[in-house]
XYZ file of C-alpha atoms in Angstrom:
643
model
C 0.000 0.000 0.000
C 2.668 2.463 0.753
C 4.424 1.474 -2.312
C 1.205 2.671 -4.516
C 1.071 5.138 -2.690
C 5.025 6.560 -2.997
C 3.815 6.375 -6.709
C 0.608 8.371 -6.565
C 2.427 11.420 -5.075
C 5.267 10.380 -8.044
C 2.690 11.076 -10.635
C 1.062 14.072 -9.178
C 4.428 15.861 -8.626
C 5.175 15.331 -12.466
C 1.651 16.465 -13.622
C 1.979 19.485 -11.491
C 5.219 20.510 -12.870
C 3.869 20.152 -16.997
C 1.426 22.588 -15.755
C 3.891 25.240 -14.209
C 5.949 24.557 -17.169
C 2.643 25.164 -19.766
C 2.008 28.751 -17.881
C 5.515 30.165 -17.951
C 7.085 29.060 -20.740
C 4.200 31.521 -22.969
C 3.881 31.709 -26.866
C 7.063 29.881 -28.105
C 6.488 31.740 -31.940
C 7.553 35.036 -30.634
C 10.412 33.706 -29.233
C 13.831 33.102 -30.852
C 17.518 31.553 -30.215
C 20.943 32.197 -31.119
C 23.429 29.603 -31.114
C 24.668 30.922 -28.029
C 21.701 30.193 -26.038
C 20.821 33.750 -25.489
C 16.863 34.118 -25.820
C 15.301 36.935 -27.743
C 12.257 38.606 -27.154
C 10.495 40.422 -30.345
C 9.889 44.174 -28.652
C 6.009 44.461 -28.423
C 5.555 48.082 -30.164
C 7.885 47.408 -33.206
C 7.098 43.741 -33.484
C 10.296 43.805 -35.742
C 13.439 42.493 -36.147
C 16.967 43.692 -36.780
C 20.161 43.201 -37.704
C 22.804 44.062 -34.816
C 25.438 44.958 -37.805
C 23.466 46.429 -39.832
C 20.888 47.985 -38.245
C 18.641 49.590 -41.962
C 17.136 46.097 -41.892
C 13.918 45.270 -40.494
C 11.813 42.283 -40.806
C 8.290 40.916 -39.368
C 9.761 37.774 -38.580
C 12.854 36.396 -36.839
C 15.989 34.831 -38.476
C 19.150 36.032 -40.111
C 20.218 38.859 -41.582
C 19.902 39.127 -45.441
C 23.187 40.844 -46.408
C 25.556 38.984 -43.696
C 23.586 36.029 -41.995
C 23.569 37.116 -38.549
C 21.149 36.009 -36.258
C 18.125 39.156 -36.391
C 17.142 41.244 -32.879
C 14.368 42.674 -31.239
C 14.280 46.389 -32.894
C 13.426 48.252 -29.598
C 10.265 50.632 -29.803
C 10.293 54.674 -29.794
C 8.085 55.149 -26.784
C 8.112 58.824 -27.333
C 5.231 61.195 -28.004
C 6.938 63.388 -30.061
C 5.731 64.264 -33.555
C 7.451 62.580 -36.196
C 6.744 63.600 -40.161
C 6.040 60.827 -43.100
C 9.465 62.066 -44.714
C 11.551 61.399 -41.015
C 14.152 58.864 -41.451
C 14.155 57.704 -37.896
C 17.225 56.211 -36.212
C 17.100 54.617 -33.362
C 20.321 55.036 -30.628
C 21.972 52.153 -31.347
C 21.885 52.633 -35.281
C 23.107 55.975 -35.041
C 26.124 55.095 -33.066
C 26.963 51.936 -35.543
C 26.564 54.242 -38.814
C 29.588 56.812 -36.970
C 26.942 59.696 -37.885
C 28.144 63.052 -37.339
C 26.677 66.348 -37.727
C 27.540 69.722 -37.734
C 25.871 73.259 -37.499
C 25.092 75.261 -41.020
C 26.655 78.464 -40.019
C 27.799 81.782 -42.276
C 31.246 82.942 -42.847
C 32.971 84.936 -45.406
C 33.994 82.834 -48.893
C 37.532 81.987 -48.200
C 39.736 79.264 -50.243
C 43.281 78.093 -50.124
C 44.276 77.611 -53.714
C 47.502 75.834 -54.681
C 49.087 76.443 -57.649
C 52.788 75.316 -59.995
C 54.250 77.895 -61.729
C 57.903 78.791 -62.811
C 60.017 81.942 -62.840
C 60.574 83.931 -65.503
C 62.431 87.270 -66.131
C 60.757 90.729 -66.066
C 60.188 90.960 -69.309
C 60.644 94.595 -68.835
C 64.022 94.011 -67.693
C 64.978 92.519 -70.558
C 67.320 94.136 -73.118
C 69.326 93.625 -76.567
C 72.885 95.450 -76.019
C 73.279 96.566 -79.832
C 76.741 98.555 -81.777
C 76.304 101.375 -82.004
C 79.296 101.322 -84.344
C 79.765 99.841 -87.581
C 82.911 97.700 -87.952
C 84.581 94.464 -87.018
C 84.713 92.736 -84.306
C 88.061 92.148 -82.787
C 87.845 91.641 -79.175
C 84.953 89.926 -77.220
C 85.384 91.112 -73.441
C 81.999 89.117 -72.384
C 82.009 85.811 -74.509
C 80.053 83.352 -72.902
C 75.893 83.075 -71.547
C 75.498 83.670 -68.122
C 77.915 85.930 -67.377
C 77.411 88.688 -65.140
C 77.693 92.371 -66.769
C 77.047 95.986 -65.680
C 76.288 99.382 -66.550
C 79.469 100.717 -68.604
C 81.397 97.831 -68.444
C 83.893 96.644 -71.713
C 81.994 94.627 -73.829
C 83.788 94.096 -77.116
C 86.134 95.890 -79.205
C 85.167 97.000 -82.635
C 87.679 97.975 -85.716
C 85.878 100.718 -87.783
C 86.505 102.657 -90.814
C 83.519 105.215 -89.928
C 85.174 105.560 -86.737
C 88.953 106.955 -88.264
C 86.901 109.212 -90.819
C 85.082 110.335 -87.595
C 87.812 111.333 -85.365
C 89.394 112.573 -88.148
C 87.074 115.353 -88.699
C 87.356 115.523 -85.146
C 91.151 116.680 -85.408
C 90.203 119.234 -87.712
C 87.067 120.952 -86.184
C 89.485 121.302 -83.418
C 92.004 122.912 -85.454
C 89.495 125.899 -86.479
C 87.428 125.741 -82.958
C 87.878 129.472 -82.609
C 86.866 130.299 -85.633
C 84.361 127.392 -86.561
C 82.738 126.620 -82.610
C 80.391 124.857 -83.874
C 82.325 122.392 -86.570
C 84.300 121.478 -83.600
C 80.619 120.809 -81.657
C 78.712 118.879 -84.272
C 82.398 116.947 -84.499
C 81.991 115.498 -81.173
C 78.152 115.145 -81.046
C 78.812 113.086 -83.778
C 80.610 110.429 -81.907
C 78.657 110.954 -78.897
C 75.408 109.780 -81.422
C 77.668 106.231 -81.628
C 77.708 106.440 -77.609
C 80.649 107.201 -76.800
C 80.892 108.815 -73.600
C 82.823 111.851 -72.686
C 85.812 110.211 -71.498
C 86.185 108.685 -74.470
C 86.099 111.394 -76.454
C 88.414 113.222 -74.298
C 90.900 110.263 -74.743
C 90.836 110.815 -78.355
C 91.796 114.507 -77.924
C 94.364 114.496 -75.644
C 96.188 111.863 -77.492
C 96.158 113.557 -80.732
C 95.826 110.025 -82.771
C 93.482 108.283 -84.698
C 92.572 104.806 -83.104
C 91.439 102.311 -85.557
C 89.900 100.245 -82.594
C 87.130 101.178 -79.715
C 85.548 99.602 -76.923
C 81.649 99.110 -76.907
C 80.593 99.870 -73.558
C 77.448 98.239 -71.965
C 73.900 100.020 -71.802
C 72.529 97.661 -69.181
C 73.238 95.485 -66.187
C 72.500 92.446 -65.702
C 73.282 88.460 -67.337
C 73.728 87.557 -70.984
C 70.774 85.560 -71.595
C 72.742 85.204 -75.470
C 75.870 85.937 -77.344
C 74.345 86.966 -80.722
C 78.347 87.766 -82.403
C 81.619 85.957 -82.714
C 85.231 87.296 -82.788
C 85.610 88.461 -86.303
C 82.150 89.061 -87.284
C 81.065 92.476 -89.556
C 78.145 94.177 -87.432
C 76.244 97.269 -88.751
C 74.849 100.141 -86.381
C 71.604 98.652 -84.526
C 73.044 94.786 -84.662
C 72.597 93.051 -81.581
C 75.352 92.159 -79.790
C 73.729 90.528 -76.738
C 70.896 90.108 -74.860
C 70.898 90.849 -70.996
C 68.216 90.130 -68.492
C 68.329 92.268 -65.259
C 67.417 89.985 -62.405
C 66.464 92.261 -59.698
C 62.795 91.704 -60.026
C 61.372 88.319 -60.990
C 58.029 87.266 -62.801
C 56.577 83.963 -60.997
C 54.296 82.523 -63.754
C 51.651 80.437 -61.939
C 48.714 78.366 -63.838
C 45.615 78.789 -62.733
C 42.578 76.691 -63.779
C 39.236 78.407 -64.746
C 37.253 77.256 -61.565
C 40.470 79.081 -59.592
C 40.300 81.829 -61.864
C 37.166 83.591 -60.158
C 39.155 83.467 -56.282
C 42.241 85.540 -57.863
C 42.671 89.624 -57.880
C 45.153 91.981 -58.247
C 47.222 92.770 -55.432
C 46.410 89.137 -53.749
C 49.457 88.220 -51.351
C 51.009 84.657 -52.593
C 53.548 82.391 -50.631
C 55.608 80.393 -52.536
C 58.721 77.947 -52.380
C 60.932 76.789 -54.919
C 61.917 73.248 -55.280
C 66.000 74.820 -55.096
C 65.210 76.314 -51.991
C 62.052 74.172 -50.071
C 63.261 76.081 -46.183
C 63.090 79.525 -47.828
C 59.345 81.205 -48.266
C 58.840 83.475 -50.870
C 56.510 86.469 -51.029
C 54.877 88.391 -53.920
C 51.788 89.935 -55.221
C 49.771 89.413 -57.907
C 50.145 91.824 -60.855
C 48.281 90.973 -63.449
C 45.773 87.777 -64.221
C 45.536 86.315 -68.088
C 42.407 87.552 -69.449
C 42.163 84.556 -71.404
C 42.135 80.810 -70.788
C 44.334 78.276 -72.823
C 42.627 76.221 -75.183
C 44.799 73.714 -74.914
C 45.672 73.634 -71.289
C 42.689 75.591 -69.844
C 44.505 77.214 -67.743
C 45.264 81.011 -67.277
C 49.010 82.819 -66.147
C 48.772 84.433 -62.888
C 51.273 87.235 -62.502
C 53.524 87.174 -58.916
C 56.114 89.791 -59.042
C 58.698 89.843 -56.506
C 61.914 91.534 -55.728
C 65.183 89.386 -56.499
C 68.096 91.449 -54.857
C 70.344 88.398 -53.731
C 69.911 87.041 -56.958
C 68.125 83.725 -55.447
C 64.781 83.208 -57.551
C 66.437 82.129 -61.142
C 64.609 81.672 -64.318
C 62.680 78.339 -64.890
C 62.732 77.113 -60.822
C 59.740 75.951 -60.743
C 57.416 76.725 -57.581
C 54.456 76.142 -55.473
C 52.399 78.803 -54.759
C 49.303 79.059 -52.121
C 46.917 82.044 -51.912
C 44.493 82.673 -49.253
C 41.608 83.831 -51.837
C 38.430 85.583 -50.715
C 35.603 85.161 -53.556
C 33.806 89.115 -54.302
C 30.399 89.714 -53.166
C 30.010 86.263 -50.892
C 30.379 87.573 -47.292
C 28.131 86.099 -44.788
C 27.919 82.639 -47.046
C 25.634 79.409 -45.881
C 28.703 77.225 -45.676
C 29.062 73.512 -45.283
C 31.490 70.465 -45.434
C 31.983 68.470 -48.526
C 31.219 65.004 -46.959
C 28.247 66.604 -46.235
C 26.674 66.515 -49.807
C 25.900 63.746 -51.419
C 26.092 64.539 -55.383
C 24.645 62.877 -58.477
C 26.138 64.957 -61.328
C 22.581 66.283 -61.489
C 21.358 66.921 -57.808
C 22.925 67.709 -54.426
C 21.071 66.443 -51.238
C 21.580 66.837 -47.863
C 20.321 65.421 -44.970
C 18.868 67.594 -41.784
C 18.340 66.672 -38.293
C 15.225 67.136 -37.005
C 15.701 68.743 -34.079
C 13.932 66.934 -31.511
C 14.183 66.255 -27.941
C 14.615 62.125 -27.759
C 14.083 60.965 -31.375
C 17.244 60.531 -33.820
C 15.573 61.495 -37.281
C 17.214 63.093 -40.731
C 14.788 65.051 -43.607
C 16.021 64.676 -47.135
C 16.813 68.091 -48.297
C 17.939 68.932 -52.074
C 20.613 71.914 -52.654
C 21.696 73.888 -54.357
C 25.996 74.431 -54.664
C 27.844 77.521 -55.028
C 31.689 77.490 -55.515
C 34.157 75.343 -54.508
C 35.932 75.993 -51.300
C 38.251 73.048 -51.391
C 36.986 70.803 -48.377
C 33.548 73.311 -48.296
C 30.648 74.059 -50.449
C 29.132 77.537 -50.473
C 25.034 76.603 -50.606
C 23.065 78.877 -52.577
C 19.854 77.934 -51.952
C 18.050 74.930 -49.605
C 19.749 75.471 -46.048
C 19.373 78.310 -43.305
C 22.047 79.018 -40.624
C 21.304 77.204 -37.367
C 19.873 73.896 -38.962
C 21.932 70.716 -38.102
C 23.541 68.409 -41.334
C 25.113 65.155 -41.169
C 28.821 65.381 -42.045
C 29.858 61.494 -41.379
C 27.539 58.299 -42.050
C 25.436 60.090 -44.940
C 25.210 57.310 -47.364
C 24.114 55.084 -44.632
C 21.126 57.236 -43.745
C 20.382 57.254 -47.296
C 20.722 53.751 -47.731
C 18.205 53.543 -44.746
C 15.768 56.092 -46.338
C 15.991 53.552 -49.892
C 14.708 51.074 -47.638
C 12.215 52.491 -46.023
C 10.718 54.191 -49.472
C 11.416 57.636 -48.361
C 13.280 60.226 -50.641
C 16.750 59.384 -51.219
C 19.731 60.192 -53.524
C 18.893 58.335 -56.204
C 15.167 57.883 -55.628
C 14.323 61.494 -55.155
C 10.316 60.924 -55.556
C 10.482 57.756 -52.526
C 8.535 54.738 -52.999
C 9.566 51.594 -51.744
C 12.269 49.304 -53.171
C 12.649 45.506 -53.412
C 16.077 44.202 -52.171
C 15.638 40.425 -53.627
C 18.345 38.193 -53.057
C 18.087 36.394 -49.698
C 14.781 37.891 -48.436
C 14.139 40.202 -50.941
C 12.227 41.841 -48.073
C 11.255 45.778 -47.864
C 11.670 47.814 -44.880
C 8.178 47.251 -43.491
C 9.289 43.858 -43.083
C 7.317 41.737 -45.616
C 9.208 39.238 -47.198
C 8.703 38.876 -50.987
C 10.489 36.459 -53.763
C 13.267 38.615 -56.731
C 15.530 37.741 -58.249
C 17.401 41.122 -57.975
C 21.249 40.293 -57.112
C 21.516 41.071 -53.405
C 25.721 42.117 -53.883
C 24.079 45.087 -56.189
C 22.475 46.852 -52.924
C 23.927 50.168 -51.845
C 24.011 49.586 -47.980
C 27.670 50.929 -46.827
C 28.082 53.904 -44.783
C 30.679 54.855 -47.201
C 30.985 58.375 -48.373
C 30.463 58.445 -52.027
C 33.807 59.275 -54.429
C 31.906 62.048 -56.483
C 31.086 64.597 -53.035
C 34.887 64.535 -53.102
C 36.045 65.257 -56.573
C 37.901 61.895 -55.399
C 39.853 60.001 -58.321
C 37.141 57.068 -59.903
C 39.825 55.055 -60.568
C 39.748 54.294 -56.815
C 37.526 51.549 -55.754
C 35.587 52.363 -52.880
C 35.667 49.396 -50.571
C 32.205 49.802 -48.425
C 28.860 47.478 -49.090
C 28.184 49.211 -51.966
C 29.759 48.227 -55.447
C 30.865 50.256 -58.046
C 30.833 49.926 -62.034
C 34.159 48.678 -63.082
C 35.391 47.121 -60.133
C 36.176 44.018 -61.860
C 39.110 45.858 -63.632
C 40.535 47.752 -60.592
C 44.011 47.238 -59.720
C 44.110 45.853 -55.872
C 46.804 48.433 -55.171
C 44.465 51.408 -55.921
C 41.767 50.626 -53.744
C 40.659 51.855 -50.803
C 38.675 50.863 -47.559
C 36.381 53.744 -46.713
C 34.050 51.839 -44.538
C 36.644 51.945 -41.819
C 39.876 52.782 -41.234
C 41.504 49.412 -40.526
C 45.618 49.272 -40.973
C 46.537 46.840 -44.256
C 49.633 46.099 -42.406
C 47.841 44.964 -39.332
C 46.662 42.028 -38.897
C 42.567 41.593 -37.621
C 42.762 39.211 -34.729
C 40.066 36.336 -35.287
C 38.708 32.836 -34.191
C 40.649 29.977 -35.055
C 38.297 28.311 -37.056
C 37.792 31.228 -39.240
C 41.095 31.027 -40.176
C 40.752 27.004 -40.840
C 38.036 28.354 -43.148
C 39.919 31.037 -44.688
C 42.920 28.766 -45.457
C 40.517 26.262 -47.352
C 39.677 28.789 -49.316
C 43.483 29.968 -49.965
C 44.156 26.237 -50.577
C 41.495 26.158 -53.563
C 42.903 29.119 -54.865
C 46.639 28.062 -55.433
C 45.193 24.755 -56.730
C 43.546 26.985 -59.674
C 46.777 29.080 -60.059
C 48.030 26.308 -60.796
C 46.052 25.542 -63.295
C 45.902 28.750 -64.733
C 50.238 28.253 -64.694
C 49.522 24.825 -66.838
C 47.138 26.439 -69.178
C 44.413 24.111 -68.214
C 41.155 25.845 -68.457
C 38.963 22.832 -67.694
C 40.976 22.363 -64.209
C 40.844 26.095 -63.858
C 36.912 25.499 -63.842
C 37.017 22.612 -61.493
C 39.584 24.893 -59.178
C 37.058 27.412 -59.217
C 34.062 25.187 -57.919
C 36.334 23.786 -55.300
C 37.028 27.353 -53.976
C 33.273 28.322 -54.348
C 32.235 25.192 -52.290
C 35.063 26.649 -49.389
C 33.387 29.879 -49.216
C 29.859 28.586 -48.746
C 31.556 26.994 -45.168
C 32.890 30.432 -44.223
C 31.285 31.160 -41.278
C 30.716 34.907 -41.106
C 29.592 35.337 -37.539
C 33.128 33.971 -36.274
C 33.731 38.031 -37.184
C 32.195 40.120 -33.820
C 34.447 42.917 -35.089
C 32.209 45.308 -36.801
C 34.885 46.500 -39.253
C 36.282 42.950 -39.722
C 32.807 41.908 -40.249
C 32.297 44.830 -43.079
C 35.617 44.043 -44.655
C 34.828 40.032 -44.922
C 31.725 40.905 -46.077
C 32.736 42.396 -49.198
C 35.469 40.894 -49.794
C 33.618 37.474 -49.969
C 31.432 39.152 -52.105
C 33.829 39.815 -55.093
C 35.734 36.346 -54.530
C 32.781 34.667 -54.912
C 31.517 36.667 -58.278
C 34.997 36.379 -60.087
C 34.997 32.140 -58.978
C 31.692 32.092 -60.135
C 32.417 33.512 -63.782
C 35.518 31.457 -63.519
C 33.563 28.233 -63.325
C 31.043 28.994 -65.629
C 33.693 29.831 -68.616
C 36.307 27.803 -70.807
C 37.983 30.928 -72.378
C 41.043 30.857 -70.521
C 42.059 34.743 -71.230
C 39.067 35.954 -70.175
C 39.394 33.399 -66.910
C 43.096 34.838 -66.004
C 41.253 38.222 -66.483
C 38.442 37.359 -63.226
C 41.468 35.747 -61.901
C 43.001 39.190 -61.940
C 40.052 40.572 -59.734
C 39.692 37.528 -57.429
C 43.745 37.561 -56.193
C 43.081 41.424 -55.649
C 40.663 40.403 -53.233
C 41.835 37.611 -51.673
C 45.082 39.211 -50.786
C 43.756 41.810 -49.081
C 41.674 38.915 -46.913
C 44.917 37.164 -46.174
C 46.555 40.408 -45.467
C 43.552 40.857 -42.842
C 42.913 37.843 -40.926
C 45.754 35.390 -42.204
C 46.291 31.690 -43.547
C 48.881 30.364 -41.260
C 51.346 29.984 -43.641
C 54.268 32.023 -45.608
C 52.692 33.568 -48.809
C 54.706 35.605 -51.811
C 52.332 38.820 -53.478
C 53.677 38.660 -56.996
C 53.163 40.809 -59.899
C 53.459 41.132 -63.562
C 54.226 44.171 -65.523
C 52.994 42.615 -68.651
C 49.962 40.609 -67.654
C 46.297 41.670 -68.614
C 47.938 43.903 -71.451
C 50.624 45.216 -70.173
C 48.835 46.537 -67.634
C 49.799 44.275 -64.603
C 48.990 41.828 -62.167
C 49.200 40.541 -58.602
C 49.061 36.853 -57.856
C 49.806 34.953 -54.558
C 52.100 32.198 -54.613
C 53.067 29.473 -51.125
C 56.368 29.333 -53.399
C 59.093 31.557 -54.121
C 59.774 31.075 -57.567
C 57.902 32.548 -60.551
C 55.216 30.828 -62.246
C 53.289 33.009 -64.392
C 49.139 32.555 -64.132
C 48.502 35.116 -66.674
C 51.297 34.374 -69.670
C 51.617 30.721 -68.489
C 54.306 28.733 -70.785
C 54.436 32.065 -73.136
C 56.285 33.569 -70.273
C 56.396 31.236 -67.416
C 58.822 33.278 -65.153
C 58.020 36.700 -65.723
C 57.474 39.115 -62.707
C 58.849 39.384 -58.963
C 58.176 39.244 -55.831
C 56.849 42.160 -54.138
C 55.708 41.451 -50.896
C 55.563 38.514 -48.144
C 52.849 37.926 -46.336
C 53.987 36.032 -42.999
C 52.058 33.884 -41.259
């Protein structure tokens, strides 16, 4: 009896606790796990979901993340009462602090611009002279003979034999004869050789000594350098013939090149520092004197006039030097002034985006505006912003990549609506999921700031989520990382197994160098596959670096497109030309995170064209992938990657 009965209480102690269990444990479908264990909890206003990394998505329903495959979280209400507009992009705090967003205040200040400009020094040309005879005759004597040389005022500069000058004195000797009688014989006598500039000396040389002199000196008219002998001993010369030509070097023309949008910033009388390459510790200081009136249709640029004193003789013709000039632009005081990264630009339309300024919520209003001039790193804003009102400076493409989402005016969808994102979900921001076939890699969600606000170089490939045209032809060594600012040189510490992965993935890829070395398209192909199947077992969420994750991210992105085409072709040119575009990627991954083992970077000058190449390589030794047996050792080593 007690044994029934031990089993009675048994059996009600297990039916109480499935009934304790049943009332706590609640409605399991708004629950959700990571593979942590850690339980979330979808927020009960939103009743949405998020991405921890990337923080624009938003879905109805839990799981992971479309663009990385993180597991989603709660998106935490707004539970204020404040008044938000239709056209609000609204951030919450946690998105705002991912994206980096800064702002800063529109304020008004006078148009001011550094502008740097190359010129070279030239003479004053109004320093410039042609020492001429003044004689007719022969030349028998060259006192100055080569260019370059240093002359002055009066100085010896040649000797001249001359038949007009015997008949001349001559005369002289006999006007002086009669003087008394004939005063002024003996007058027009001497004014005669004074016309052939002789100086009174001279002359008085001549007279004293009583003789005719078959030979006089030519004295010089100018100081300054001979810039060119135009005579040589022996030569014939008639009156007027130039003898040389002097430049006097005590004032200086610096001949700067200024292009038409600089134009407008430059007046007479502006102040301009230079240096000169000769001299780089020594600042120079001029004004301007005159600006070109005319623009070079060749060049398009205009000379800008700097003339400056050149006592010491320093500044000599055809230095060439850098100039800078603190401009002020007319009739633009009290400007609406903001940064560059501030503007996002289209070739078409500028946009902006405001804070609202309210008390608790984090929101931005598309604004379009419109651009004045230039000021280097500012724009002046004509038209679409009032002083006081707060822009976003850092983290604007991500708030427009956000307002995309969301259907709300953006850069490149200036009338809203909503947009599909296909791919994985293919979800829109309200959370729905929906089936496209759009290519997911093609979505602009980096927080990158865009190359054209800039006036940066296109050739540059900007290395955020989004992708830009031509990427597949972009030399590795000209692009750039602006989604953060992570050290090439340093390596990103990671799991273990990541690296495992990563090295699986290195391990495919020398198999189809190898291939590509062999000319073997068909293996390259197979190579290809293997490495695509290694990628698919990358986990991503082994990255809990935000940056790391970012970098991965697209990194894996382009790997994966170039392996793909690789596969999917026999050509083998146009194979060793996605090969070109993969290596440039996967270096920079094993620059990042590593492959535990000792790899060469090698390039080729005369791969894809003559354009060049990078390859990676476990061995020392060149084997071409791009020429293969044409050229099978061609190219170096340029850098090693240790492990």
């Amino acid at each position: 009896m007690k044994k029934y009965k031990n089993h009675i209480i048994g059996i009600g102690i297990l039916i109480i606790g499935i009934i304790v269990g049943i009332v706590f444990s609640g409605d399991g479908s708004k629950k959700a796990h990571d593979e942590s264990g850690h339980e979330f909890v979808q927020d009960p206003v939103t009743q949405l979901w998020t991405c921890a990394m990337h923080p624009q998505i938003k879905m109805k329903e839990p799981g992971n993340c479309p663009i990385c495959g993180m597991e989603l979280i709660p998106l935490k209400g707004n539970d204020t009462t404040e008044k938000i507009s239709d056209e609000e992009i609204v951030l919450n705090q946690e998105a705002y602090q991912l994206a980096n967003i800064q702002t800063t205040v529109v304020e008004k200040a006078n148009a001011t611009k550094e502008i740097h400009l190359l010129g070279r020094v030239q003479p004053d040309e109004r320093k410039l002279f042609s020492q001429v005879s003044h004689i007719p005759g022969r030349i028998e004597h060259l006192y100055v003979n080569f260019t370059g040389e240093k002359v002055s005022f009066g100085q010896k500069i040649v000797r001249i034999y001359s038949p007009e000058l015997i008949s001349a004195q001559k005369e002289l000797f006999e006007a002086i004869k009669s003087k008394d009688i004939y005063p002024q014989l003996y007058t027009a006598s001497r004014n005669k050789l004074k016309l052939w500039k002789l100086n009174e000396a001279q002359i008085n040389a001549i007279e004293k000594s009583g003789n005719v002199k078959e030979e006089i000196d030519i004295l010089s008219d100018h100081s300054g350098y001979v810039m060119k002998r135009d005579v040589e001993l022996g030569d014939y010369v008639k009156e007027g013939s130039v003898l040389f030509d002097i430049a006097n070097l005590s004032t200086v023309w610096v001949m700067f090149e200024a292009y038409e949008s600089d134009i407008q910033w430059i007046h007479i009388n502006d102040e301009f520092n230079f240096t000169v390459q000769a001299l780089p510790s020594k600042t120079f200081k001029g004004k301007v004197t005159y600006v070109d009136p005319f623009v070079s249709a060749s060049t398009r640029v205009a000379k800008v006039r700097v003339e400056v004193n050149n006592p010491s003789n320093l500044l000599l013709p055809e230095m060439y030097a850098t100039g800078i000039v603190s401009a002020k632009l007319a009739n633009a005081k009290d400007a609406i002034i903001i940064p560059k990264s501030a503007v996002l630009w289209t070739g078409k339309r500028a946009v902006v985006y405001v804070k609202v300024p309210h008390e608790t919520t984090i929101s931005f209003i598309y604004r379009e505006v419109t651009l004045g001039a230039d000021l280097g790193d500012f724009y002046i804003i004509k038209d679409g912003l009032m002083e006081g009102e707060v822009v976003a400076t850092n983290g604007v493409f991500r708030i427009d990549a956000s307002a995309q989402l969301v259907g709300k005016k953006s850069m490149m969808n200036p009338e809203g609506g909503k947009v599909s994102l296909g791919g994985h979900a293919g979800m829109d921001m309200g959370g729905d999921k929906k089936a496209s076939g759009a290519d997911h890699s093609k979505m602009d969600m980096g927080d990158s700031k865009m190359q054209d606000q800039t006036g940066t170089d296109h050739s540059k490939m900007d290395m955020g989520d989004s992708k830009m045209q031509g990427q597949k032809d972009t030399d590795h060594t000209k692009m750039e990382n602006n989604t953060s600012h992570i050290d090439m040189n340093q390596r990103i510490a990671t799991t273990n197994a990541f690296k495992s992965q990563l090295e699986q993935v290195f391990n495919a890829y020398i198999k189809l160098k190898d291939a590509l070395v062999a000319d073997d398209s068909s293996t390259a192909s197979a190579s290809a596959k293997t490495l695509l199947g290694a990628m698919k077992k990358v986990d991503m969420k082994q990255l809990s670096d935000h940056a790391a994750h970012n970098h991965w991210m697209t990194i894996s992105k382009e790997i994966t497109g170039s392996a793909t085409s690789i596969s999917e072709i026999s050509d083998i040119e146009k194979q060793r030309g996605h090969f070109k575009h993969l290596s440039a990627h996967l270096s920079k991954g094993v620059k990042l995170f590593g492959v535990n083992q000792k790899v060469y970077e090698q390039f080729c000058p005369m791969a894809d064209n003559n354009a060049g190449a990078y390859w990676l390589s476990l061995t020392e030794p060149i084997k071409n992938p791009y020429l293969g047996a044409k050229m099978l050792t061609c190219g170096d080593v340029k850098t090693v990657i240790m492990k």
